[in-house]
Coordinates of C-alpha atoms in Angstrom, one line a residue:
X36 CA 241.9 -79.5 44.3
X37 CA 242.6 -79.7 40.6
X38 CA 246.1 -77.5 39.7
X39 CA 243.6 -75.0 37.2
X40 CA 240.9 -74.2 39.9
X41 CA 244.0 -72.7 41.8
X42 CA 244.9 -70.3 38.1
X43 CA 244.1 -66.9 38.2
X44 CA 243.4 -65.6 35.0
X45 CA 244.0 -62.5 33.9
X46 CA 240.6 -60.6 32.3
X47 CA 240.8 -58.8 29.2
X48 CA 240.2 -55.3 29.5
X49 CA 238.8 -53.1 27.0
X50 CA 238.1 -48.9 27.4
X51 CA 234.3 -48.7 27.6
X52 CA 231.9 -45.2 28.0
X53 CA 229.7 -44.6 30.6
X54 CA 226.6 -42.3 29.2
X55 CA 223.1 -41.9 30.4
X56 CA 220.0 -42.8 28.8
X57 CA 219.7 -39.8 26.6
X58 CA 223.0 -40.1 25.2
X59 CA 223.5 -43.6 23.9
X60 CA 222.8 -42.6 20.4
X61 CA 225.0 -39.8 20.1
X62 CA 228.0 -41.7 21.9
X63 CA 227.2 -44.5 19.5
X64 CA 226.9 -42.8 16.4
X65 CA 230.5 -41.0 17.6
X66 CA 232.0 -44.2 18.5
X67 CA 230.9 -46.1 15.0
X68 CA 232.0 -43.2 13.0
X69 CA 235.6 -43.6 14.3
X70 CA 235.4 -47.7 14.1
X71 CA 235.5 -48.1 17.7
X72 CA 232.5 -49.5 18.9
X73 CA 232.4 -52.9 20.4
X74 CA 228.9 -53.9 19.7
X75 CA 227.8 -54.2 23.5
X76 CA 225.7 -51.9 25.5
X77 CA 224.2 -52.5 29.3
X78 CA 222.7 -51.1 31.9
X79 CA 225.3 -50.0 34.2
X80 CA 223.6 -50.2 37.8
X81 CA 224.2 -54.0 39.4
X82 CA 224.5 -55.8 35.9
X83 CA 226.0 -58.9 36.6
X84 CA 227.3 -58.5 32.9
X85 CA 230.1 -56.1 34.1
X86 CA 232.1 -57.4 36.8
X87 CA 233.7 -54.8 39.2
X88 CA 237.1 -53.8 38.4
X89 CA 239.5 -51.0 40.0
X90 CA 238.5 -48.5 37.6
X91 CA 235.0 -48.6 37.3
X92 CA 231.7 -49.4 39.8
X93 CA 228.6 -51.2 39.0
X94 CA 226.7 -49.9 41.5
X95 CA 224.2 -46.9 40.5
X96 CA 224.2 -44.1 43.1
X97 CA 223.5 -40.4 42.7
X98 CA 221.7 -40.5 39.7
X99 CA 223.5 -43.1 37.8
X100 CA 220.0 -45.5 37.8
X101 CA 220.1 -44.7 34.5
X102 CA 223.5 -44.7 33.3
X103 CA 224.9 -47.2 30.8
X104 CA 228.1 -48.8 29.2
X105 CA 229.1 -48.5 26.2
X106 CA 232.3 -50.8 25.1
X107 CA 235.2 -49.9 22.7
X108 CA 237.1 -52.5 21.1
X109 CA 240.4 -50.3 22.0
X110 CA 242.5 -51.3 24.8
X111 CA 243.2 -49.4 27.7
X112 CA 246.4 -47.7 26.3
X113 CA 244.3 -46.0 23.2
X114 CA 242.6 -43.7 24.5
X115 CA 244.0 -40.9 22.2
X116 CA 241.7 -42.9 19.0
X117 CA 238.4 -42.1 21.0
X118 CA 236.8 -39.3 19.2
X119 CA 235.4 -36.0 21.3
X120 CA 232.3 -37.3 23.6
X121 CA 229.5 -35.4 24.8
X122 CA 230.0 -33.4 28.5
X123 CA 229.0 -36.1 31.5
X124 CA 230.4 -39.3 29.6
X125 CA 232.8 -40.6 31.4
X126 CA 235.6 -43.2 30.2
X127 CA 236.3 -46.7 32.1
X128 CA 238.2 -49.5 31.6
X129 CA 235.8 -52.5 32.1
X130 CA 236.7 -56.7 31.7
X131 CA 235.7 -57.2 27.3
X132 CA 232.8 -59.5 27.3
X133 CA 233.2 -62.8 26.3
X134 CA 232.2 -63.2 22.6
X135 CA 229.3 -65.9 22.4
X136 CA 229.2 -69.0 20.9
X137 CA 227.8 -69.4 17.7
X138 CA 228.2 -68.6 14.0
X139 CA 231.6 -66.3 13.7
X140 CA 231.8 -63.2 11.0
X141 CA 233.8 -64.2 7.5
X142 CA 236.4 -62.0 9.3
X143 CA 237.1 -63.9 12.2
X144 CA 237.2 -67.1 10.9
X145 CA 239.8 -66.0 8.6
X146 CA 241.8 -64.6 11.0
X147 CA 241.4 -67.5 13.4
X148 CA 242.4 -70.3 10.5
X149 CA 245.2 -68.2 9.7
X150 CA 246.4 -68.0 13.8
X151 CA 245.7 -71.9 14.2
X152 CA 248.2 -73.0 10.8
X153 CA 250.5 -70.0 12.1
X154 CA 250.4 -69.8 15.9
X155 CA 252.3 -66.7 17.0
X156 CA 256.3 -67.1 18.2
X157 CA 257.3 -66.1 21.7
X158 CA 257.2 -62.5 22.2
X159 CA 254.5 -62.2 19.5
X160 CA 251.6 -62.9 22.0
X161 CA 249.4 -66.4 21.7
X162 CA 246.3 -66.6 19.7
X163 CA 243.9 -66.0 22.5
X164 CA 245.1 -62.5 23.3
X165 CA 245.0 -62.2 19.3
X166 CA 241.5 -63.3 18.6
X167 CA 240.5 -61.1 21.9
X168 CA 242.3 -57.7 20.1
X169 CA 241.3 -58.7 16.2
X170 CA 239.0 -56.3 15.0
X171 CA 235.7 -57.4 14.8
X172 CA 233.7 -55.0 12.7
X173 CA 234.9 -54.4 8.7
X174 CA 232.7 -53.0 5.8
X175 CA 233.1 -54.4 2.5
X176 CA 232.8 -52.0 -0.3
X177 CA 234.1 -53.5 -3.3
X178 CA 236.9 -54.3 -4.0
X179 CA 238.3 -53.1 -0.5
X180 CA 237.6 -54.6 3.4
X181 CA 237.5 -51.3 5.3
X182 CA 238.8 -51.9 9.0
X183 CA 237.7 -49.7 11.8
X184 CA 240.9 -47.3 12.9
X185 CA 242.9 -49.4 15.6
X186 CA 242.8 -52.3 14.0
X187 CA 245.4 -54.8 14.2
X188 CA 247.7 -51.5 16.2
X189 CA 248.6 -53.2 19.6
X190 CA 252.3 -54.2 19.9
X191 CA 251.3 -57.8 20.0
X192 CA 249.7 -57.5 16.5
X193 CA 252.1 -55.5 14.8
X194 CA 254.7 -58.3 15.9
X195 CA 252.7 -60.8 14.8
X196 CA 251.8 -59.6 10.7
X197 CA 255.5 -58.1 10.8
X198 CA 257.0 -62.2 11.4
X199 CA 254.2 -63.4 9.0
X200 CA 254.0 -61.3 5.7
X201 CA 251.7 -63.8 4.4
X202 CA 248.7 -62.9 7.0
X203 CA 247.1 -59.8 5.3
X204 CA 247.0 -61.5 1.6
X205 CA 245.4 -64.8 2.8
X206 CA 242.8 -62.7 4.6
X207 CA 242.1 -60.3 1.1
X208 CA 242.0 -63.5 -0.9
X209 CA 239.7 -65.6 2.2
X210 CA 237.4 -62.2 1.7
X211 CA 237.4 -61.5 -2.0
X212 CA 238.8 -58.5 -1.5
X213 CA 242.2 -56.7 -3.4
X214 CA 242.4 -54.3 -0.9
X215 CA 242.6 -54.0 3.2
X216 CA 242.4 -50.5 4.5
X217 CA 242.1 -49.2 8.3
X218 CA 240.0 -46.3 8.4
X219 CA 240.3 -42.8 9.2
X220 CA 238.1 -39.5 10.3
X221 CA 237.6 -37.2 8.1
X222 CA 240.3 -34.6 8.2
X223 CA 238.6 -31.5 10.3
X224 CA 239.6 -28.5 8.7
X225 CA 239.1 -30.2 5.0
X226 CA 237.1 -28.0 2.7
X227 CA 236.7 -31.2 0.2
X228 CA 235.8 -33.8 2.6
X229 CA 238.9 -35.7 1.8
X230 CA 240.3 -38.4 4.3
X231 CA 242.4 -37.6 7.2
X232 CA 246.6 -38.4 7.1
X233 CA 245.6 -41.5 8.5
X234 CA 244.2 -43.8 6.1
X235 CA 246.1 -46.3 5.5
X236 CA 246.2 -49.3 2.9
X237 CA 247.2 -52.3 4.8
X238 CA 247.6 -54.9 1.7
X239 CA 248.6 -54.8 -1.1
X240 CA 252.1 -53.4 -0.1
X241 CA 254.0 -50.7 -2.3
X242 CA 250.9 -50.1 -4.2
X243 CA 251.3 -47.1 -6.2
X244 CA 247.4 -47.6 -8.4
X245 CA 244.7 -45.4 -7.0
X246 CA 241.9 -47.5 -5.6
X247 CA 238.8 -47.0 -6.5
X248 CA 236.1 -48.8 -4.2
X249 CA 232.5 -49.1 -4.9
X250 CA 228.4 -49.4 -3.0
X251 CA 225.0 -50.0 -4.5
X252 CA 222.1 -48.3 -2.1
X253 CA 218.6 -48.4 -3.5
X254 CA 220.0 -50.0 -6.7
X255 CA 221.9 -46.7 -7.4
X256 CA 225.8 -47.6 -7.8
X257 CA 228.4 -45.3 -6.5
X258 CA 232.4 -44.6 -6.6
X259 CA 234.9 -43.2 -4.8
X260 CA 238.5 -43.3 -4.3
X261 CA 238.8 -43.7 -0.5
X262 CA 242.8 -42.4 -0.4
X263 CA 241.0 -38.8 -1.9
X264 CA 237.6 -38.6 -0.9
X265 CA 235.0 -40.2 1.1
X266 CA 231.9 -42.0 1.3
X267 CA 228.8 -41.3 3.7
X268 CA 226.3 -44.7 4.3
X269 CA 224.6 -42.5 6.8
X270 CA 222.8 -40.4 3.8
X271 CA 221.1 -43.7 2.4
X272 CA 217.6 -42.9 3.8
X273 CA 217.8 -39.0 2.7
X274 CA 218.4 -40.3 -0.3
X275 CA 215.8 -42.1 -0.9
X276 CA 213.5 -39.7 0.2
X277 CA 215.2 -37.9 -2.1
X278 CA 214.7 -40.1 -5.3
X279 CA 210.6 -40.3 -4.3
X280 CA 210.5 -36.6 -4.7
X281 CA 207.6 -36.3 -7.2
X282 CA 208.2 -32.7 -8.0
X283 CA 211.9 -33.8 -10.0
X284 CA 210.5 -35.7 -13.0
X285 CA 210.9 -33.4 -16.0
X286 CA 212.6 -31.0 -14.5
X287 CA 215.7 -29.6 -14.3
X288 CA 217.7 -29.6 -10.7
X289 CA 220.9 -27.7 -9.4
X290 CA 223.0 -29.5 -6.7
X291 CA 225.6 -27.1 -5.7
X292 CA 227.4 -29.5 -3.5
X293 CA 227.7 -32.8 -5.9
X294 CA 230.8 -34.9 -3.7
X295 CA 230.9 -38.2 -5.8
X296 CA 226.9 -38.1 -6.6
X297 CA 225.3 -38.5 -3.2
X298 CA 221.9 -36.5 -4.1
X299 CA 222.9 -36.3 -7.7
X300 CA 222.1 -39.6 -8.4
X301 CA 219.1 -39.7 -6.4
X302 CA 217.6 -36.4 -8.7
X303 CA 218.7 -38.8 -11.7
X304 CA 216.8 -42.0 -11.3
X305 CA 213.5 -39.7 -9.5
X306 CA 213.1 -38.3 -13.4
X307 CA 215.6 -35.0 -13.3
X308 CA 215.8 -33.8 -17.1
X309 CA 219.1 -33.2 -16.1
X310 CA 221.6 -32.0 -13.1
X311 CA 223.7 -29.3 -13.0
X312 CA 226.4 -30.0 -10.5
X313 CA 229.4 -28.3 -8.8
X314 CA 232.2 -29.8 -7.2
X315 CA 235.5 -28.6 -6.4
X316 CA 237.4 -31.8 -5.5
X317 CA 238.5 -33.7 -8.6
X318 CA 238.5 -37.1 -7.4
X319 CA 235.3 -36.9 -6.2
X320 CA 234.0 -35.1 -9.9
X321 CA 235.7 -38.5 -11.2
X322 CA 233.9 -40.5 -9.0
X323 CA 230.6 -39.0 -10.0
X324 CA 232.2 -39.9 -13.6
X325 CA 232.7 -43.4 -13.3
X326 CA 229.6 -44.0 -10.5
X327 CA 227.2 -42.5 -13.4
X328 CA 228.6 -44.4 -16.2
X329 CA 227.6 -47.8 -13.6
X330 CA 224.2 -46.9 -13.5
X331 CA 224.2 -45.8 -17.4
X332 CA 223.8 -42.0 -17.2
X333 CA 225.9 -39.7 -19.3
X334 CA 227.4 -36.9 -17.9
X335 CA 229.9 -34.2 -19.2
X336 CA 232.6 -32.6 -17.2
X337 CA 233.2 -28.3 -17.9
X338 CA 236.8 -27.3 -16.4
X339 CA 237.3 -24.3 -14.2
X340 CA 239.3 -23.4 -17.5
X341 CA 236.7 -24.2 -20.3
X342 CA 234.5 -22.6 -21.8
X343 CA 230.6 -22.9 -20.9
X344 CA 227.3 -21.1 -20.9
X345 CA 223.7 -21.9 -20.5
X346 CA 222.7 -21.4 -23.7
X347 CA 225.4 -24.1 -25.3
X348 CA 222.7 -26.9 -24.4
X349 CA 220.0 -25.5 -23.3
X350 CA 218.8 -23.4 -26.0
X351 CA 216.6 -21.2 -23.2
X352 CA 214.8 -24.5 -21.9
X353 CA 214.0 -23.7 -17.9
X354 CA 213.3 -25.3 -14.8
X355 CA 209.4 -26.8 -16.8
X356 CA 211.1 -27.4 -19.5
X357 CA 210.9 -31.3 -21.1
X358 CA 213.3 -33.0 -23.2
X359 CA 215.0 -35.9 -23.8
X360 CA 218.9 -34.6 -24.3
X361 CA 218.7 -34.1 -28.0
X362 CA 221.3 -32.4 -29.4
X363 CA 223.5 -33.1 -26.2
X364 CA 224.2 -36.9 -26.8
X365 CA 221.9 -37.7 -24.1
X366 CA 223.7 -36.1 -21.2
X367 CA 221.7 -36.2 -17.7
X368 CA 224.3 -34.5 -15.5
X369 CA 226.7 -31.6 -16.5
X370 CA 229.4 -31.2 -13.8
X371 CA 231.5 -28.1 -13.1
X372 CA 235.1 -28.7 -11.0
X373 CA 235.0 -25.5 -10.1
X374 CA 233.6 -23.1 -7.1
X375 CA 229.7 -22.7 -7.4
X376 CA 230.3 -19.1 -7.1
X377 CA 230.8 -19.0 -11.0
X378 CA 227.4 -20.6 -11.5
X379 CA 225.4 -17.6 -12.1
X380 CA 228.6 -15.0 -13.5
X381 CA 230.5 -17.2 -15.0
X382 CA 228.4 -19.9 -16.8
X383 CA 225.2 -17.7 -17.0
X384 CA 222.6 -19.7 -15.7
X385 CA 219.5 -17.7 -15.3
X386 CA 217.3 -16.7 -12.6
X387 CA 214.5 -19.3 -11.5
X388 CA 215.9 -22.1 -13.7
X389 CA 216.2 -24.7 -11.2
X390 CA 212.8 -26.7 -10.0
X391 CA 215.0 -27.8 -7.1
X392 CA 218.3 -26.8 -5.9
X393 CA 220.2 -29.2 -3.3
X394 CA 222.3 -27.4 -1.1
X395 CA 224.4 -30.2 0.4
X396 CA 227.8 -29.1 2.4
X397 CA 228.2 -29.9 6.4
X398 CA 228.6 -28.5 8.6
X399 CA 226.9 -25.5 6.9
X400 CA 226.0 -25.1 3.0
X401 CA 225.3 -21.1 3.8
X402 CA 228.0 -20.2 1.4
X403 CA 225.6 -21.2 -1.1
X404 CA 222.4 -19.8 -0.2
X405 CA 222.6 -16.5 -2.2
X406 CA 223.2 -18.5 -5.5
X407 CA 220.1 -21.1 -4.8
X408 CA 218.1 -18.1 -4.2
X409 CA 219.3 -16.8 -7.5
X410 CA 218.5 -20.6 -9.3
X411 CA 215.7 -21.6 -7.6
X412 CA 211.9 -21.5 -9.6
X413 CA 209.9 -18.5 -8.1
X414 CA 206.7 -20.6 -9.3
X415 CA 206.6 -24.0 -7.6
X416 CA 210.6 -24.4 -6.7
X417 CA 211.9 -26.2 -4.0
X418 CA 215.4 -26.1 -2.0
X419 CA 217.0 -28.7 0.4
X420 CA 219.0 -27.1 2.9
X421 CA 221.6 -29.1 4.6
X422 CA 222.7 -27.8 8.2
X423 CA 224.4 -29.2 11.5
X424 CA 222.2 -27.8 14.2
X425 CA 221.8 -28.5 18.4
X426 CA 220.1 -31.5 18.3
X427 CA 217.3 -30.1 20.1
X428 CA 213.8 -29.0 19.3
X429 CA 214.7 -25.2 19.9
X430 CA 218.3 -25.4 18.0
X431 CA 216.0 -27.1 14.6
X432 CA 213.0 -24.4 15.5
X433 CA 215.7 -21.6 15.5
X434 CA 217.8 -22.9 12.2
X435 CA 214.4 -23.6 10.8
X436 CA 213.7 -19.8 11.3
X437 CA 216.9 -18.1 10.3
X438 CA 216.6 -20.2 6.6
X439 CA 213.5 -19.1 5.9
X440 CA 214.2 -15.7 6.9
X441 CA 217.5 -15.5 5.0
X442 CA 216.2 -17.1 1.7
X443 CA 213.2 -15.0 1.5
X444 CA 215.3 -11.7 1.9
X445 CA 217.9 -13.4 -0.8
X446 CA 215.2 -14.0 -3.3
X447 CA 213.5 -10.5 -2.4
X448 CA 216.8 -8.9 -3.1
X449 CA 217.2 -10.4 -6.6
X450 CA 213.7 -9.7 -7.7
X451 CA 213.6 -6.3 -8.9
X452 CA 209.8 -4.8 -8.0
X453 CA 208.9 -7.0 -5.1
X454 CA 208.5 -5.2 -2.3
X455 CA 207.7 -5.6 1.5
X456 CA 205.8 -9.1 2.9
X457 CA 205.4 -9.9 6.4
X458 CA 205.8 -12.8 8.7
X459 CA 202.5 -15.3 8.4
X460 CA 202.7 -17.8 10.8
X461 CA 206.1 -19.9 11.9
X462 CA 208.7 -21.0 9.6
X463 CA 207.0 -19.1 6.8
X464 CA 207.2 -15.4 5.2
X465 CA 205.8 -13.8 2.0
X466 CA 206.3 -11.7 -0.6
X467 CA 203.6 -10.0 -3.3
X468 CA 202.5 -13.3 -4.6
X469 CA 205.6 -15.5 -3.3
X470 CA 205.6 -17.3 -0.5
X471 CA 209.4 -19.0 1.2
X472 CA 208.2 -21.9 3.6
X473 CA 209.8 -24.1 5.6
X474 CA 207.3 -27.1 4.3
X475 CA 209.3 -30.0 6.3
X476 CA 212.3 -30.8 8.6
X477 CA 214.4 -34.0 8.4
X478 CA 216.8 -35.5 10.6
X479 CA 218.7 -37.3 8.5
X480 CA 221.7 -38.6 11.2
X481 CA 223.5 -37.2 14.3
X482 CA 227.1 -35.8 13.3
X483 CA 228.8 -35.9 16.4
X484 CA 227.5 -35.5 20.1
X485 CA 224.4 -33.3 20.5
X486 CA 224.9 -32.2 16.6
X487 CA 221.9 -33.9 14.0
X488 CA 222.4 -33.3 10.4
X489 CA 219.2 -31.9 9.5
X490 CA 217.5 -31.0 5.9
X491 CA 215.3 -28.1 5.6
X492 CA 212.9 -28.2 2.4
X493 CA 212.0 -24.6 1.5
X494 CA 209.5 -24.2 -0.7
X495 CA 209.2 -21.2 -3.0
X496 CA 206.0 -20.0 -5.2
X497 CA 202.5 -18.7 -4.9
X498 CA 200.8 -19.4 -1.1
X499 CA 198.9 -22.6 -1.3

């Protein structure tokens, strides 16, 4: 017998989740969002495709016919980067599946011609155990290669870029990128969906410039700085459902949540007169900046310090009115870096201005609900409600109910001599001769396990 039939090799191991049916998307869309998931899911019972091991079983018993795997692309160690799962998922260790033949990502092979002219010194690893840890997803928003979070973090990689400080710049220059970063969550308790203490820029070194990276969805540009503030691909079909809103053209809109432009943009190029904007976060107001000055929109930016009033450029035009920016160089999108509690106080915009009023803050935008009711056109307006809810039919059915319920009591409350109104029919209320209906729900992604960010379009005006 040949000396290699007698070699035992060892098998890669990877941490994997075991999920049933009904879970898979949720644990997925978790997994993804932390930059963890390993691209391969099978069916757990008697699948030849995961050999038995001594922490996990491939045999379904007890109802696990219809349980599944899910693999990581973190080692057994990292654990502590899995992000919170949903109750009854369970966490293996299973052997990492062999990665077929065939074409290989721009990633790999740059990472793989850069092992083969550098192999790794002893006590650095070899290139196989490399290759089998190298991350294998990246996003590429220009000019930066986004990594997911644990990548290039075992001991053997962090040896291996440590002896060869050439590594990370041949992989930005094999890429076309300037920049390499490793991702990171969203910090929890951030009130300006800024990144967490953990993003890190991997190349260049001792970079003191503030990056600025870049995405064009739909044809509509955006920017961000990713070290300040962050950027959501998950919102692309929202937004264009968004932009085909026919209701927008002419008008004017309120978005009371702006971040770097998400919806902004999309109320732009559907025919918005102009936006009015709020955003606390100055790096993501800068970002709306730059990203509307891509796609050749003018905007103007009013400091929590400066003085501002509705009549300054509006000269008493309302949420019908029609104009083309005379007087006010053109500008599409006014944005205030300041609370959107001062929109109605502060800067004086009047009741029923706003044809439609976006309302777009996770994991609840009900801080802002009082002032949309305030904005919003009492003949023929429209709000977008942005909510986390049980991603259920009961949790959307109840959320659907408590919006309408709330709205039509906050515009009731700010129109002096309308009185009374009764419930007609689910999701729906009235006043004397104003209806609040909930006219449509969307589910636009799931946030986290058995959470879906959903988008409630209320409808304001006379009943139909």
């Amino acid at each position: 017998m040949d000396d290699n039939d007698e070699e035992v090799r060892e098998v890669q191991e990877v941490l994997a989740i075991s999920a049933r049916r009904s879970q898979l998307k949720g644990v997925k869309t978790c997994l993804e969002g932390a930059g963890c998931f390993g691209k391969h899911i099978v069916r757990l019972n008697n699948n030849p495709a995961i050999p038995p091991s001594p922490t996990t079983t491939t045999t379904a018993t007890n109802g696990d016919e219809d349980r599944y795997i899910l693999h990581t692309t973190l080692s057994p160690d990292a654990s502590s980067l899995l992000p919170p799962l949903p109750e009854g998922t369970r966490i293996v260790s299973v052997p990492a599946l062999e990665v077929p033949a065939g074409p290989t990502s721009p990633l790999t092979a740059a990472i793989a011609s850069y092992l083969a002219a550098h192999p790794p010194e002893s006590g650095a690893g070899d290139i196989k155990t490399l290759l089998s840890t190298a991350p294998r997803r990246s996003t590429t928003y220009p000019p930066m290669l986004q990594l997911p979070a644990d990548a290039f973090t075992s001991a053997p990689w962090s040896a291996y870029i440590s002896a060869h400080p050439s590594f990370l710049p041949h992989l930005a220059h094999s890429l076309n990128v300037s920049h390499i970063v490793r991702l990171a969550p969203i910090a929890a308790a951030s009130t300006i969906r800024a990144p967490g203490p953990g993003l890190t820029i991997l190349h260049p070194e001792n970079n003191d410039t503030t990056l600025w990276a870049s995405a064009t969805q739909h044809g509509i540009h955006q920017v961000w700085a990713p070290q300040h503030t962050m950027f959501s691909r998950g919102n692309i079909t929202e937004k264009a459902r968004v932009r085909a809103l026919p209701r927008i053209a002419g008008k004017t809109v309120v978005d009371l949540y702006a971040g770097i432009g998400y919806f902004v943009f999309s109320h732009v190029a559907a025919g918005a007169r102009r936006v009015y904007a709020w955003e606390i976060n100055p790096w993501s107001v800068e970002g709306l900046v730059r990203g509307a000055a891509r796609n050749g929109w003018r905007t103007r930016v009013v400091r929590e310090d400066e003085a501002w009033t509705w009549g300054d450029d509006e000269a008493g035009v309302g949420a019908g009115g029609v104009g083309d920016g005379e007087g006010d160089g053109g500008v599409r999108i006014v944005v205030f870096q300041e609370s959107n509690t001062h929109a109605v106080a502060k800067r004086g915009l009047p009741r029923g201005c706003a044809a439609h009023v976006n309302l777009g803050l996770l994991p609840s935008s009900r801080q802002g609900w009082e002032t949309a009711a305030h904005l919003v056109d009492r003949k023929g307006g429209a709000l977008h409600v942005h909510e986390n809810v049980a991603d259920t039919g009961e949790g959307i059915g109840e959320m659907r109910g408590v919006v309408v319920a709330e709205m039509r009591a906050l515009v009731k409350a700010g129109d002096a001599g309308e009185e009374g109104g009764t419930g007609k029919g689910e999701g729906k209320v009235e006043l004397e001769g104003v209806e609040v209906r909930c006219t449509h729900v969307q589910r636009v992604k799931t946030f986290a396990p058995g959470v879906v960010h959903a988008v409630f379009d209320i409808e304001v005006g006379a009943p139909p």
